[in-house]
Coordinates of C-alpha atoms in Angstrom, one line a residue:
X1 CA -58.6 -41.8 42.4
X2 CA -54.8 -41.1 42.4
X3 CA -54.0 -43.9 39.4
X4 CA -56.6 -42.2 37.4
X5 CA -54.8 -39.1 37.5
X6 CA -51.4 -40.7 36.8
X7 CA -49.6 -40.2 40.0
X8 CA -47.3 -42.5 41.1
X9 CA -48.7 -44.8 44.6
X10 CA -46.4 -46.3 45.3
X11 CA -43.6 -46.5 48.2
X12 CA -40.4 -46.3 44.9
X13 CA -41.3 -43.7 43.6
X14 CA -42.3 -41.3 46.6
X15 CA -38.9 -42.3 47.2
X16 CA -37.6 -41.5 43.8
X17 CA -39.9 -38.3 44.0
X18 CA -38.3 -36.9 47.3
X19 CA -34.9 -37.8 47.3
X20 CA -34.5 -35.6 43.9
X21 CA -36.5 -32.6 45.7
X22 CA -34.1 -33.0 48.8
X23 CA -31.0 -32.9 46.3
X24 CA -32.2 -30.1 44.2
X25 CA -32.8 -28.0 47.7
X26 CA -29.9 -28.8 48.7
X27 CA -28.0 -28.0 46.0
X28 CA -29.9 -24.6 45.7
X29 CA -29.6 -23.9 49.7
X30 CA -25.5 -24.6 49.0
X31 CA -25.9 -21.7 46.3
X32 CA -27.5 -19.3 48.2
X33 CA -25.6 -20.1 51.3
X34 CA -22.0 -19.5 49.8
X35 CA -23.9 -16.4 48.4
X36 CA -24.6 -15.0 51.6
X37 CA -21.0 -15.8 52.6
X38 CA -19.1 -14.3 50.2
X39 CA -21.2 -10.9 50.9
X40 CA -21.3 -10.8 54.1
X41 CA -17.0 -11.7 54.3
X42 CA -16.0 -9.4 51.1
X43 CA -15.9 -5.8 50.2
X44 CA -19.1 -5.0 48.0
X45 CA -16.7 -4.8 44.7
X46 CA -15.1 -8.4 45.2
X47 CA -19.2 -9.5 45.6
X48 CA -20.0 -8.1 42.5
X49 CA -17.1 -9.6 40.9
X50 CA -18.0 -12.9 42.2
X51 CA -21.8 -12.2 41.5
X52 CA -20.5 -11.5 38.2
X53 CA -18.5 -14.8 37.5
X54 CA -21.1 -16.5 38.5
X55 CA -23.7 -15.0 36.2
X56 CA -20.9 -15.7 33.3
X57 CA -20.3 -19.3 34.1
X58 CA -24.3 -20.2 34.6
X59 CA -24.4 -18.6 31.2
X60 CA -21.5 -20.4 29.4
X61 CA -23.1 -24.0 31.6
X62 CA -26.8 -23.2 29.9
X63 CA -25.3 -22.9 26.8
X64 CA -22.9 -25.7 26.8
X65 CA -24.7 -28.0 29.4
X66 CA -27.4 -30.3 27.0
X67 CA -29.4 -31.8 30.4
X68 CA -28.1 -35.2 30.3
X69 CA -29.5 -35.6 33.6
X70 CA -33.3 -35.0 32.6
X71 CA -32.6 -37.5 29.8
X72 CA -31.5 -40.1 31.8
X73 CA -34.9 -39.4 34.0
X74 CA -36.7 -39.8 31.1
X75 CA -35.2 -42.9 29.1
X76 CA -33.5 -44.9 31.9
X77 CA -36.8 -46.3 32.9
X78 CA -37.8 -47.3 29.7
X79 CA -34.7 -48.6 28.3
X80 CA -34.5 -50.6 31.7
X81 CA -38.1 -52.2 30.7
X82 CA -37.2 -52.7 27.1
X83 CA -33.9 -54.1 27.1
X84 CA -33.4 -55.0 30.7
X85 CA -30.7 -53.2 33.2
X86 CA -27.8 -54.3 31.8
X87 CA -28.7 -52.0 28.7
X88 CA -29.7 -49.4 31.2
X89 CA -27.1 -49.7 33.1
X90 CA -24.7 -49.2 30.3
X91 CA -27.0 -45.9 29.1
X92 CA -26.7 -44.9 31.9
X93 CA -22.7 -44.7 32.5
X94 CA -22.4 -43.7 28.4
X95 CA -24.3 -40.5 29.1
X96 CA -22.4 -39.8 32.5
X97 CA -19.1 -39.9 30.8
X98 CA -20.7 -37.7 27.8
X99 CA -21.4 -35.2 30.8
X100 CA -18.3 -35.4 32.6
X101 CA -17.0 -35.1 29.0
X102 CA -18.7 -31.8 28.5
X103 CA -18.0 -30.6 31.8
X104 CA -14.4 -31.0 31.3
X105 CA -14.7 -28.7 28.1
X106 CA -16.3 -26.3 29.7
X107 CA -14.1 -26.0 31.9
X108 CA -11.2 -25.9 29.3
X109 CA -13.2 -23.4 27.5
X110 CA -13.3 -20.7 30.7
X111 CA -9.4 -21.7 31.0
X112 CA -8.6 -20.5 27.7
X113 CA -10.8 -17.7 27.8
X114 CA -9.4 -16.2 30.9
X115 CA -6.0 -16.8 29.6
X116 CA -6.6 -14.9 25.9
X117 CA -9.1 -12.0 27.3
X118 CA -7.3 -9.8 29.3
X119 CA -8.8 -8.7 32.7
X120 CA -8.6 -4.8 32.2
X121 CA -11.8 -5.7 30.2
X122 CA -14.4 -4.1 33.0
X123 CA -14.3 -3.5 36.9
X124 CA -16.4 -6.9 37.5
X125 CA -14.5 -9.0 35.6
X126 CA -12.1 -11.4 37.3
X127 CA -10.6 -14.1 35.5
X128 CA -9.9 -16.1 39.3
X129 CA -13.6 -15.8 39.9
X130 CA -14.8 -17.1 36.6
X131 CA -12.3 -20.0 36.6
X132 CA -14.1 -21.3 40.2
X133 CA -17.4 -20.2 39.2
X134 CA -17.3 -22.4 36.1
X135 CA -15.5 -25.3 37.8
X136 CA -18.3 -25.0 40.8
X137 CA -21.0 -25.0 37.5
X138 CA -19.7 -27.7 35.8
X139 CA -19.0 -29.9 38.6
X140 CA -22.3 -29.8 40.0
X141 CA -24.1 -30.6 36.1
X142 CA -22.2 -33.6 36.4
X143 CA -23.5 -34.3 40.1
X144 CA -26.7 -33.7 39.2
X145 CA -26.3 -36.4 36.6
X146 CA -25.2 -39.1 39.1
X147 CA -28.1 -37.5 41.2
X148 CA -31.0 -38.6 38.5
X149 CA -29.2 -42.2 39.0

């Protein structure tokens, strides 16, 4: 009944299928977690300036972040039936690099930002809080890349 429906029997991909649930709780308990932290440890203006940087830097990351990691779900195994794993293989580590790539300009991009827009602009915003925020952001696009691996 189950191969009828399309959904995958066997032991690989269960495997497949709950190691990227585990890593994407993870990485979502990690987010609320530090959340809860920061409130809990901070006055309720430095909260909202680090709820604020983080808004901004999932922002800038949405904008600037193209998904590598669901294409790589989606055309690793394909490629690697195609054209063999070498080919996927090297796929694979093009569009890593192309992630870390972006990452790094997103982080060059809050840099600059932080550094030309002054931070009398509003009572939530601190530049010190959007630099981490956008490092945590982009660092974890580019973990999530190796995680699709």
């Amino acid at each position: 009944m189950s191969r009828r429906l399309g959904f995958p029997t066997n032991r690989h991909a269960l495997r497949e299928f709950s190691w990227l649930s585990l890593t994407s709780q993870t990485e979502a308990l990690s987010s609320v977690l530090i959340s809860v932290v920061l409130v809990r440890s901070t006055s309720t203006a430095v909260a909202g300036q680090v709820f604020f940087a983080q808004a901004l830097a999932g922002v800038i990351m949405m904008v600037i972040d193209p998904r590598v990691e669901d294409t790589i779900q989606r055309y690793f195994p394909q490629i690697k039936n195609a054209r063999g794993v070498p080919a996927a293989r090297s796929f694979f580590w093009f569009l890593f690099l192309m992630d870390v790539l972006i990452s790094a300009a997103c982080i060059a991009f809050v840099l600059l930002a932080t550094t030309v827009v002054p931070s009398s602009v509003g009572s939530a915003y601190n530049p010190q809080f959007l630099c981490l925020a956008a490092t945590a952001a982009a660092t974890t696009a580019s973990a999530a890349s190796l995680n699709a691996a």
